[in-house]
Tab-separated table of N, CA and C and ligand atoms in Angstrom:
chain	number	residue	atom	x	y	z
A	29	MET	N	-16.116	21.504	7.949
A	29	MET	CA	-14.798	21.696	7.331
A	29	MET	C	-14.630	20.726	6.151
A	30	ASN	N	-14.119	21.256	5.066
A	30	ASN	CA	-13.879	20.411	3.902
A	30	ASN	C	-12.422	19.931	3.873
A	31	ILE	N	-12.244	18.783	3.256
A	31	ILE	CA	-10.892	18.238	3.126
A	31	ILE	C	-10.076	19.128	2.191
A	32	ALA	N	-8.905	19.519	2.660
A	32	ALA	CA	-7.997	20.366	1.883
A	32	ALA	C	-6.571	20.055	2.322
A	33	GLU	N	-5.614	20.692	1.699
A	33	GLU	CA	-4.227	20.563	2.132
A	33	GLU	C	-4.154	20.854	3.628
A	34	ASN	N	-3.319	20.113	4.321
A	34	ASN	CA	-3.064	20.371	5.739
A	34	ASN	C	-4.249	20.104	6.666
A	35	THR	N	-5.170	19.238	6.222
A	35	THR	CA	-6.184	18.747	7.146
A	35	THR	C	-5.863	17.292	7.472
A	36	VAL	N	-6.295	16.886	8.678
A	36	VAL	CA	-6.184	15.485	9.069
A	36	VAL	C	-7.543	14.842	8.834
A	37	VAL	N	-7.549	13.754	8.089
A	37	VAL	CA	-8.786	13.131	7.637
A	37	VAL	C	-8.870	11.704	8.175
A	38	ASP	N	-10.051	11.334	8.671
A	38	ASP	CA	-10.310	9.951	9.080
A	38	ASP	C	-11.238	9.324	8.052
A	39	ILE	N	-10.867	8.181	7.528
A	39	ILE	CA	-11.738	7.498	6.563
A	39	ILE	C	-11.919	6.026	6.929
A	40	ASP	N	-13.147	5.563	6.696
A	40	ASP	CA	-13.379	4.127	6.635
A	40	ASP	C	-13.271	3.751	5.168
A	41	TYR	N	-12.644	2.627	4.880
A	41	TYR	CA	-12.494	2.266	3.473
A	41	TYR	C	-12.536	0.761	3.289
A	42	VAL	N	-12.965	0.370	2.101
A	42	VAL	CA	-12.855	-1.019	1.662
A	42	VAL	C	-12.160	-0.973	0.314
A	43	LEU	N	-11.081	-1.716	0.175
A	43	LEU	CA	-10.339	-1.765	-1.084
A	43	LEU	C	-10.616	-3.098	-1.776
A	44	THR	N	-11.147	-2.992	-2.988
A	44	THR	CA	-11.454	-4.181	-3.780
A	44	THR	C	-10.585	-4.193	-5.032
A	45	VAL	N	-9.966	-5.335	-5.312
A	45	VAL	CA	-9.153	-5.498	-6.509
A	45	VAL	C	-9.583	-6.787	-7.201
A	46	ASP	N	-9.870	-6.696	-8.493
A	46	ASP	CA	-10.331	-7.860	-9.252
A	46	ASP	C	-11.501	-8.560	-8.551
A	47	GLY	N	-12.402	-7.765	-7.965
A	47	GLY	CA	-13.596	-8.320	-7.342
A	47	GLY	C	-13.391	-8.907	-5.959
A	48	GLU	N	-12.166	-8.819	-5.441
A	48	GLU	CA	-11.897	-9.353	-4.108
A	48	GLU	C	-11.489	-8.248	-3.150
A	49	VAL	N	-12.015	-8.299	-1.931
A	49	VAL	CA	-11.612	-7.333	-0.910
A	49	VAL	C	-10.199	-7.683	-0.446
A	50	VAL	N	-9.257	-6.751	-0.635
A	50	VAL	CA	-7.874	-7.021	-0.232
A	50	VAL	C	-7.466	-6.238	1.016
A	51	ASP	N	-8.237	-5.200	1.349
A	51	ASP	CA	-7.898	-4.426	2.543
A	51	ASP	C	-9.123	-3.628	2.968
A	52	GLU	N	-9.281	-3.432	4.268
A	52	GLU	CA	-10.356	-2.570	4.758
A	52	GLU	C	-10.035	-2.088	6.155
A	53	SER	N	-10.592	-0.923	6.502
A	53	SER	CA	-10.382	-0.407	7.850
A	53	SER	C	-11.229	-1.227	8.810
A	54	GLU	N	-10.763	-1.320	10.053
A	54	GLU	CA	-11.507	-2.064	11.069
A	54	GLU	C	-12.672	-1.221	11.565
A	55	GLU	N	-13.736	-1.901	11.913
A	55	GLU	CA	-14.922	-1.246	12.474
A	55	GLU	C	-14.528	-0.302	13.615
A	56	GLY	N	-14.923	0.956	13.515
A	56	GLY	CA	-14.632	1.920	14.579
A	56	GLY	C	-13.186	2.389	14.648
A	57	GLN	N	-12.366	1.943	13.702
A	57	GLN	CA	-10.963	2.364	13.675
A	57	GLN	C	-10.584	2.879	12.291
A	58	PRO	N	-11.111	4.060	11.955
A	58	PRO	CA	-10.819	4.593	10.621
A	58	PRO	C	-9.326	4.894	10.446
A	59	LEU	N	-8.912	4.946	9.213
A	59	LEU	CA	-7.540	5.319	8.869
A	59	LEU	C	-7.422	6.842	8.934
A	60	SER	N	-6.413	7.332	9.647
A	60	SER	CA	-6.161	8.768	9.699
A	60	SER	C	-4.958	9.099	8.835
A	61	TYR	N	-5.083	10.154	8.039
A	61	TYR	CA	-3.930	10.561	7.232
A	61	TYR	C	-3.893	12.075	7.127
A	62	LEU	N	-2.722	12.581	6.789
A	62	LEU	CA	-2.533	14.019	6.604
A	62	LEU	C	-2.690	14.320	5.119
A	63	HIS	N	-3.729	15.099	4.788
A	63	HIS	CA	-4.012	15.370	3.377
A	63	HIS	C	-2.936	16.275	2.778
A	64	GLY	N	-2.448	15.891	1.608
A	64	GLY	CA	-1.435	16.686	0.916
A	64	GLY	C	-0.010	16.301	1.254
A	65	ALA	N	0.159	15.247	2.029
A	65	ALA	CA	1.505	14.851	2.466
A	65	ALA	C	1.920	13.493	1.907
A	66	ASN	N	1.218	13.039	0.866
A	66	ASN	CA	1.551	11.742	0.256
A	66	ASN	C	1.486	10.583	1.233
A	67	ASN	N	0.590	10.684	2.215
A	67	ASN	CA	0.401	9.578	3.159
A	67	ASN	C	-0.342	8.424	2.507
A	68	ILE	N	-1.219	8.754	1.554
A	68	ILE	CA	-1.993	7.719	0.861
A	68	ILE	C	-1.768	7.870	-0.646
A	69	ILE	N	-2.203	6.907	-1.430
A	69	ILE	CA	-1.943	6.958	-2.870
A	69	ILE	C	-2.649	8.162	-3.500
A	70	PRO	N	-2.012	8.757	-4.518
A	70	PRO	CA	-2.500	10.004	-5.107
A	70	PRO	C	-3.942	9.927	-5.616
A	71	GLY	N	-4.319	8.830	-6.249
A	71	GLY	CA	-5.657	8.711	-6.818
A	71	GLY	C	-6.744	8.825	-5.765
A	72	LEU	N	-6.495	8.280	-4.592
A	72	LEU	CA	-7.479	8.341	-3.511
A	72	LEU	C	-7.472	9.728	-2.864
A	73	GLU	N	-6.284	10.259	-2.672
A	73	GLU	CA	-6.159	11.596	-2.072
A	73	GLU	C	-6.874	12.647	-2.936
A	74	ASN	N	-6.657	12.590	-4.239
A	74	ASN	CA	-7.294	13.562	-5.140
A	74	ASN	C	-8.814	13.479	-5.079
A	75	ALA	N	-9.335	12.256	-5.012
A	75	ALA	CA	-10.787	12.065	-4.996
A	75	ALA	C	-11.417	12.606	-3.715
A	76	LEU	N	-10.651	12.637	-2.635
A	76	LEU	CA	-11.187	13.073	-1.339
A	76	LEU	C	-11.135	14.594	-1.162
A	77	MET	N	-10.365	15.261	-1.991
A	77	MET	CA	-10.239	16.724	-1.927
A	77	MET	C	-11.623	17.370	-1.940
A	78	GLY	N	-11.900	18.247	-0.982
A	78	GLY	CA	-13.161	19.001	-0.957
A	78	GLY	C	-14.326	18.277	-0.303
A	79	LYS	N	-14.149	16.985	0.008
A	79	LYS	CA	-15.224	16.229	0.663
A	79	LYS	C	-15.326	16.631	2.130
A	80	THR	N	-16.409	16.206	2.763
A	80	THR	CA	-16.595	16.593	4.162
A	80	THR	C	-17.156	15.428	4.978
A	81	LEU	N	-17.260	15.650	6.280
A	81	LEU	CA	-17.721	14.624	7.212
A	81	LEU	C	-19.001	13.949	6.723
A	82	GLY	N	-19.018	12.628	6.721
A	82	GLY	CA	-20.210	11.883	6.333
A	82	GLY	C	-20.306	11.552	4.853
A	83	ASP	N	-19.483	12.185	4.031
A	83	ASP	CA	-19.518	11.894	2.593
A	83	ASP	C	-19.057	10.460	2.328
A	84	SER	N	-19.785	9.785	1.434
A	84	SER	CA	-19.362	8.458	0.985
A	84	SER	C	-19.095	8.533	-0.500
A	85	LEU	N	-18.052	7.871	-0.933
A	85	LEU	CA	-17.763	7.886	-2.362
A	85	LEU	C	-17.113	6.587	-2.813
A	86	GLU	N	-17.310	6.315	-4.106
A	86	GLU	CA	-16.641	5.186	-4.732
A	86	GLU	C	-15.563	5.759	-5.621
A	87	VAL	N	-14.363	5.226	-5.492
A	87	VAL	CA	-13.238	5.761	-6.243
A	87	VAL	C	-12.543	4.621	-6.981
A	88	THR	N	-12.367	4.816	-8.285
A	88	THR	CA	-11.588	3.856	-9.063
A	88	THR	C	-10.243	4.497	-9.366
A	89	VAL	N	-9.178	3.802	-9.010
A	89	VAL	CA	-7.831	4.350	-9.155
A	89	VAL	C	-7.040	3.490	-10.145
A	90	SER	N	-6.537	4.135	-11.195
A	90	SER	CA	-5.725	3.416	-12.178
A	90	SER	C	-4.339	3.148	-11.583
A	91	PRO	N	-3.615	2.163	-12.140
A	91	PRO	CA	-2.288	1.844	-11.597
A	91	PRO	C	-1.376	3.069	-11.485
A	92	GLU	N	-1.442	3.967	-12.488
A	92	GLU	CA	-0.509	5.108	-12.436
A	92	GLU	C	-0.797	6.058	-11.276
A	93	ASP	N	-2.048	6.080	-10.783
A	93	ASP	CA	-2.375	6.891	-9.607
A	93	ASP	C	-2.432	6.043	-8.343
A	94	GLY	N	-2.049	4.767	-8.490
A	94	GLY	CA	-2.075	3.852	-7.351
A	94	GLY	C	-0.668	3.380	-7.018
A	95	TYR	N	-0.421	2.090	-7.230
A	95	TYR	CA	0.879	1.533	-6.868
A	95	TYR	C	1.820	1.395	-8.056
A	96	GLY	N	1.482	2.069	-9.158
A	96	GLY	CA	2.363	2.065	-10.321
A	96	GLY	C	2.112	0.883	-11.241
A	97	GLU	N	2.674	0.970	-12.445
A	97	GLU	CA	2.565	-0.126	-13.387
A	97	GLU	C	3.477	-1.267	-12.946
A	98	TYR	N	3.126	-2.461	-13.377
A	98	TYR	CA	3.985	-3.607	-13.094
A	98	TYR	C	5.234	-3.503	-13.967
A	99	ASP	N	6.402	-3.543	-13.365
A	99	ASP	CA	7.655	-3.375	-14.106
A	99	ASP	C	8.456	-4.669	-14.106
A	100	PRO	N	8.572	-5.304	-15.291
A	100	PRO	CA	9.305	-6.579	-15.374
A	100	PRO	C	10.758	-6.438	-14.915
A	101	GLU	N	11.298	-5.219	-14.979
A	101	GLU	CA	12.686	-5.026	-14.554
A	101	GLU	C	12.852	-5.112	-13.038
A	102	ASN	N	11.732	-5.088	-12.331
A	102	ASN	CA	11.795	-5.248	-10.875
A	102	ASN	C	11.802	-6.710	-10.450
A	103	VAL	N	11.867	-7.589	-11.443
A	103	VAL	CA	11.965	-9.018	-11.140
A	103	VAL	C	13.413	-9.437	-11.345
A	104	GLN	N	14.004	-10.016	-10.302
A	104	GLN	CA	15.425	-10.361	-10.372
A	104	GLN	C	15.674	-11.796	-9.957
A	105	GLU	N	16.750	-12.339	-10.520
A	105	GLU	CA	17.197	-13.651	-10.064
A	105	GLU	C	18.249	-13.450	-8.989
A	106	LEU	N	18.069	-14.136	-7.888
A	106	LEU	CA	19.047	-14.045	-6.800
A	106	LEU	C	19.560	-15.435	-6.506
A	107	SER	N	20.759	-15.487	-5.947
A	107	SER	CA	21.324	-16.772	-5.572
A	107	SER	C	20.802	-17.192	-4.207
A	108	LYS	N	20.420	-18.455	-4.122
A	108	LYS	CA	19.903	-19.001	-2.863
A	108	LYS	C	20.935	-18.881	-1.744
A	109	GLU	N	22.209	-18.930	-2.140
A	109	GLU	CA	23.303	-18.875	-1.158
A	109	GLU	C	23.315	-17.579	-0.363
A	110	ASP	N	22.713	-16.529	-0.933
A	110	ASP	CA	22.724	-15.233	-0.247
A	110	ASP	C	21.748	-15.176	0.921
A	111	PHE	N	20.995	-16.251	1.103
A	111	PHE	CA	20.002	-16.246	2.173
A	111	PHE	C	20.362	-17.246	3.253
A	112	GLU	N	20.252	-16.788	4.486
A	112	GLU	CA	20.546	-17.681	5.599
A	112	GLU	C	19.378	-18.618	5.872
A	113	ASP	N	18.184	-18.078	5.655
A	113	ASP	CA	16.996	-18.851	6.008
A	113	ASP	C	16.493	-19.688	4.842
A	114	GLU	N	15.676	-20.634	5.181
A	114	GLU	CA	14.978	-21.435	4.183
A	114	GLU	C	14.027	-20.522	3.397
A	115	ILE	N	14.078	-20.610	2.084
A	115	ILE	CA	13.237	-19.763	1.238
A	115	ILE	C	12.067	-20.580	0.709
A	116	GLU	N	10.891	-19.997	0.758
A	116	GLU	CA	9.714	-20.702	0.245
A	116	GLU	C	9.031	-19.897	-0.839
A	117	GLU	N	8.540	-20.612	-1.844
A	117	GLU	CA	7.827	-19.960	-2.925
A	117	GLU	C	6.555	-19.287	-2.410
A	118	GLY	N	6.284	-18.094	-2.927
A	118	GLY	CA	5.053	-17.404	-2.559
A	118	GLY	C	5.162	-16.555	-1.304
A	119	GLU	N	6.295	-16.675	-0.593
A	119	GLU	CA	6.472	-15.904	0.635
A	119	GLU	C	7.148	-14.566	0.348
A	120	THR	N	6.934	-13.615	1.262
A	120	THR	CA	7.559	-12.302	1.137
A	120	THR	C	8.762	-12.208	2.065
A	121	TYR	N	9.869	-11.676	1.538
A	121	TYR	CA	11.095	-11.487	2.316
A	121	TYR	C	11.556	-10.046	2.164
A	122	TYR	N	12.606	-9.704	2.884
A	122	TYR	CA	13.073	-8.324	2.861
A	122	TYR	C	14.554	-8.262	2.557
A	123	ALA	N	14.909	-7.382	1.635
A	123	ALA	CA	16.309	-7.170	1.298
A	123	ALA	C	16.699	-5.761	1.704
A	124	GLU	N	17.988	-5.587	2.060
A	124	GLU	CA	18.464	-4.252	2.384
A	124	GLU	C	19.211	-3.718	1.171
A	125	SER	N	18.800	-2.537	0.719
A	125	SER	CA	19.459	-1.958	-0.454
A	125	SER	C	20.744	-1.270	-0.026
A	126	SER	N	21.537	-0.834	-1.015
A	126	SER	CA	22.839	-0.227	-0.704
A	126	SER	C	22.707	1.051	0.127
A	127	ASP	N	21.552	1.730	0.036
A	127	ASP	CA	21.385	2.950	0.836
A	127	ASP	C	20.721	2.660	2.189
A	128	GLY	N	20.567	1.378	2.499
A	128	GLY	CA	20.074	1.005	3.824
A	128	GLY	C	18.569	0.869	3.929
A	129	SER	N	17.832	1.193	2.855
A	129	SER	CA	16.386	1.045	2.939
A	129	SER	C	15.989	-0.423	2.774
A	130	ILE	N	14.850	-0.760	3.332
A	130	ILE	CA	14.391	-2.148	3.327
A	130	ILE	C	13.405	-2.357	2.182
A	131	LEU	N	13.702	-3.321	1.329
A	131	LEU	CA	12.857	-3.575	0.163
A	131	LEU	C	12.180	-4.933	0.275
A	132	PRO	N	10.855	-4.944	0.333
A	132	PRO	CA	10.180	-6.238	0.354
A	132	PRO	C	10.148	-6.858	-1.042
A	133	PHE	N	10.219	-8.161	-1.094
A	133	PHE	CA	10.050	-8.844	-2.377
A	133	PHE	C	9.367	-10.180	-2.150
A	134	LYS	N	8.729	-10.640	-3.211
A	134	LYS	CA	8.029	-11.914	-3.135
A	134	LYS	C	8.783	-12.944	-3.961
A	135	VAL	N	8.996	-14.104	-3.402
A	135	VAL	CA	9.649	-15.180	-4.143
A	135	VAL	C	8.601	-15.860	-5.015
A	136	THR	N	8.743	-15.699	-6.326
A	136	THR	CA	7.734	-16.261	-7.224
A	136	THR	C	8.125	-17.636	-7.744
A	137	LYS	N	9.423	-17.949	-7.664
A	137	LYS	CA	9.872	-19.239	-8.172
A	137	LYS	C	11.210	-19.614	-7.560
A	138	ILE	N	11.419	-20.899	-7.349
A	138	ILE	CA	12.730	-21.391	-6.934
A	138	ILE	C	13.214	-22.359	-8.000
A	139	GLU	N	14.384	-22.056	-8.590
A	139	GLU	CA	14.923	-22.895	-9.651
A	139	GLU	C	16.345	-23.290	-9.299
A	140	GLY	N	16.524	-24.497	-8.872
A	140	GLY	CA	17.865	-24.956	-8.508
A	140	GLY	C	18.445	-24.101	-7.402
A	141	ASP	N	19.604	-23.497	-7.657
A	141	ASP	CA	20.208	-22.659	-6.623
A	141	ASP	C	19.863	-21.179	-6.814
A	142	HIS	N	18.885	-20.911	-7.678
A	142	HIS	CA	18.433	-19.541	-7.873
A	142	HIS	C	16.991	-19.361	-7.409
A	143	ILE	N	16.689	-18.150	-6.994
A	143	ILE	CA	15.299	-17.827	-6.732
A	143	ILE	C	14.911	-16.634	-7.605
A	144	VAL	N	13.645	-16.561	-7.975
A	144	VAL	CA	13.138	-15.411	-8.722
A	144	VAL	C	12.418	-14.511	-7.719
A	145	ALA	N	12.924	-13.266	-7.609
A	145	ALA	CA	12.405	-12.324	-6.621
A	145	ALA	C	11.691	-11.176	-7.325
A	146	ASP	N	10.444	-10.936	-6.942
A	146	ASP	CA	9.646	-9.873	-7.548
A	146	ASP	C	9.553	-8.700	-6.572
A	147	PHE	N	10.207	-7.592	-6.947
A	147	PHE	CA	10.243	-6.411	-6.076
A	147	PHE	C	9.089	-5.440	-6.356
A	148	ASN	N	8.206	-5.794	-7.295
A	148	ASN	CA	7.049	-4.921	-7.551
A	148	ASN	C	6.132	-4.913	-6.329
A	149	PRO	N	5.501	-3.755	-6.052
A	149	PRO	CA	4.491	-3.763	-4.979
A	149	PRO	C	3.406	-4.780	-5.303
A	150	GLU	N	2.848	-5.370	-4.268
A	150	GLU	CA	1.822	-6.401	-4.427
A	150	GLU	C	0.703	-5.952	-5.387
A	151	LEU	N	0.334	-4.679	-5.332
A	151	LEU	CA	-0.799	-4.186	-6.126
A	151	LEU	C	-0.355	-3.396	-7.361
A	152	ALA	N	0.912	-3.529	-7.743
A	152	ALA	CA	1.381	-2.859	-8.957
A	152	ALA	C	0.586	-3.362	-10.156
A	153	GLY	N	0.241	-2.453	-11.060
A	153	GLY	CA	-0.472	-2.829	-12.279
A	153	GLY	C	-1.947	-3.090	-12.079
A	154	LYS	N	-2.434	-2.938	-10.849
A	154	LYS	CA	-3.839	-3.237	-10.555
A	154	LYS	C	-4.689	-1.964	-10.530
A	155	THR	N	-5.922	-2.092	-10.992
A	155	THR	CA	-6.900	-1.029	-10.833
A	155	THR	C	-7.578	-1.230	-9.482
A	156	LEU	N	-7.590	-0.172	-8.684
A	156	LEU	CA	-8.078	-0.270	-7.309
A	156	LEU	C	-9.469	0.348	-7.196
A	157	HIS	N	-10.358	-0.326	-6.497
A	157	HIS	CA	-11.699	0.209	-6.247
A	157	HIS	C	-11.866	0.450	-4.754
A	158	PHE	N	-12.073	1.701	-4.406
A	158	PHE	CA	-12.259	2.057	-3.001
A	158	PHE	C	-13.702	2.459	-2.740
A	159	GLN	N	-14.261	1.962	-1.641
A	159	GLN	CA	-15.504	2.488	-1.081
A	159	GLN	C	-15.070	3.236	0.175
A	160	VAL	N	-15.283	4.541	0.183
A	160	VAL	CA	-14.738	5.380	1.254
A	160	VAL	C	-15.828	6.196	1.927
A	161	THR	N	-15.780	6.300	3.247
A	161	THR	CA	-16.660	7.204	3.988
A	161	THR	C	-15.794	8.090	4.881
A	162	VAL	N	-16.056	9.400	4.811
A	162	VAL	CA	-15.282	10.354	5.605
A	162	VAL	C	-15.835	10.382	7.027
A	163	ARG	N	-15.009	10.041	8.015
A	163	ARG	CA	-15.433	9.976	9.419
A	163	ARG	C	-14.953	11.158	10.237
A	164	GLY	N	-14.049	11.955	9.694
A	164	GLY	CA	-13.559	13.111	10.444
A	164	GLY	C	-12.675	13.988	9.593
A	165	VAL	N	-12.737	15.285	9.844
A	165	VAL	CA	-11.834	16.248	9.206
A	165	VAL	C	-11.477	17.301	10.245
A	166	ARG	N	-10.202	17.568	10.425
A	166	ARG	CA	-9.773	18.634	11.336
A	166	ARG	C	-8.497	19.260	10.793
A	167	ALA	N	-8.188	20.444	11.294
A	167	ALA	CA	-6.933	21.086	10.910
A	167	ALA	C	-5.774	20.318	11.535
A	168	ALA	N	-4.692	20.182	10.804
A	168	ALA	CA	-3.504	19.535	11.352
A	168	ALA	C	-2.810	20.481	12.318
A	169	THR	N	-2.106	19.911	13.305
A	169	THR	CA	-1.320	20.748	14.218
A	169	THR	C	-0.006	21.125	13.529
A	170	ALA	N	0.654	22.138	14.077
A	170	ALA	CA	1.936	22.576	13.511
A	170	ALA	C	2.948	21.431	13.516
A	171	GLU	N	2.900	20.639	14.602
A	171	GLU	CA	3.849	19.531	14.711
A	171	GLU	C	3.578	18.451	13.670
A	172	GLU	N	2.307	18.185	13.430
A	172	GLU	CA	1.957	17.192	12.410
A	172	GLU	C	2.428	17.643	11.026
A	173	LEU	N	2.255	18.939	10.740
A	173	LEU	CA	2.680	19.461	9.440
A	173	LEU	C	4.193	19.355	9.295
A	174	GLU	N	4.892	19.621	10.393
A	174	GLU	CA	6.345	19.546	10.372
A	174	GLU	C	6.803	18.112	10.112
A	175	HIS	N	6.111	17.147	10.743
A	175	HIS	CA	6.490	15.739	10.600
A	175	HIS	C	5.951	15.101	9.325
A	176	GLY	N	4.878	15.669	8.772
A	176	GLY	CA	4.309	15.106	7.556
A	176	GLY	C	3.429	13.901	7.786
A	177	HIS	N	2.939	13.725	9.031
A	177	HIS	CA	2.017	12.634	9.314
A	177	HIS	C	1.157	12.955	10.535
A	178	VAL	N	0.155	12.117	10.748
A	178	VAL	CA	-0.799	12.328	11.830
A	178	VAL	C	-0.242	11.821	13.148
A	179	HIS	N	-0.513	12.548	14.207
A	179	HIS	CA	-0.145	12.093	15.550
A	179	HIS	C	-1.387	11.598	16.291
A	180	GLY	N	-1.229	10.465	16.965
A	180	GLY	CA	-2.316	9.950	17.784
A	180	GLY	C	-2.330	10.648	19.121
A	181	GLU	N	-3.170	10.160	20.034
A	181	GLU	CA	-3.303	10.828	21.320
A	181	GLU	C	-2.058	10.703	22.176
A	182	ASP	N	-1.451	9.529	22.164
A	182	ASP	CA	-0.210	9.368	22.939
A	182	ASP	C	0.876	8.801	22.027
A	183	ASP	N	1.184	9.601	21.049
A	183	ASP	CA	2.143	9.190	20.028
A	183	ASP	C	3.553	9.178	20.579
A	184	GLU	N	4.227	8.067	20.396
A	184	GLU	CA	5.635	8.027	20.784
A	184	GLU	C	6.468	7.651	19.580
A	185	HIS	N	7.200	8.584	19.097
A	185	HIS	CA	8.133	8.292	18.013
A	185	HIS	C	9.158	9.413	17.918
A	186	GLU	N	10.182	9.206	17.082
A	186	GLU	CA	11.228	10.221	16.975
A	186	GLU	C	10.842	11.320	16.016
B	3	ZN	ZN1	5.524	12.828	14.082
């Protein structure tokens, strides 16, 4: 079976950015995703289209097909007073937006009673290099298609 829309795909992967490994699947625990459901970044999903079990490929993904360009407007100054906890430079924190979604941000600087918060994704603006091996391809179940994600053997969720 070849990878196509509505297939569930298992991949082993190593993600390298600027010559450093930043993420990889664990030995014997490939990442499962539903192809065509935006479970993974578009650049990687497109490259896997049509591949089959055992295929290995190297994929270079530009920022626009990955985590987006780095946007200076996503960097904001916040008041230290708005935080209950001690804030440390270089750490990641979470803010709740007006619509209730949770937005991670990294504190890049602390200046007096202000902090500089960077809401860009960690890998924004980066070119991503993936080494990928296809470990499984199967048809998705009706329930998986309805939910838009892969179900494990004893999946418990709403
Ligand atoms: Zn589900």
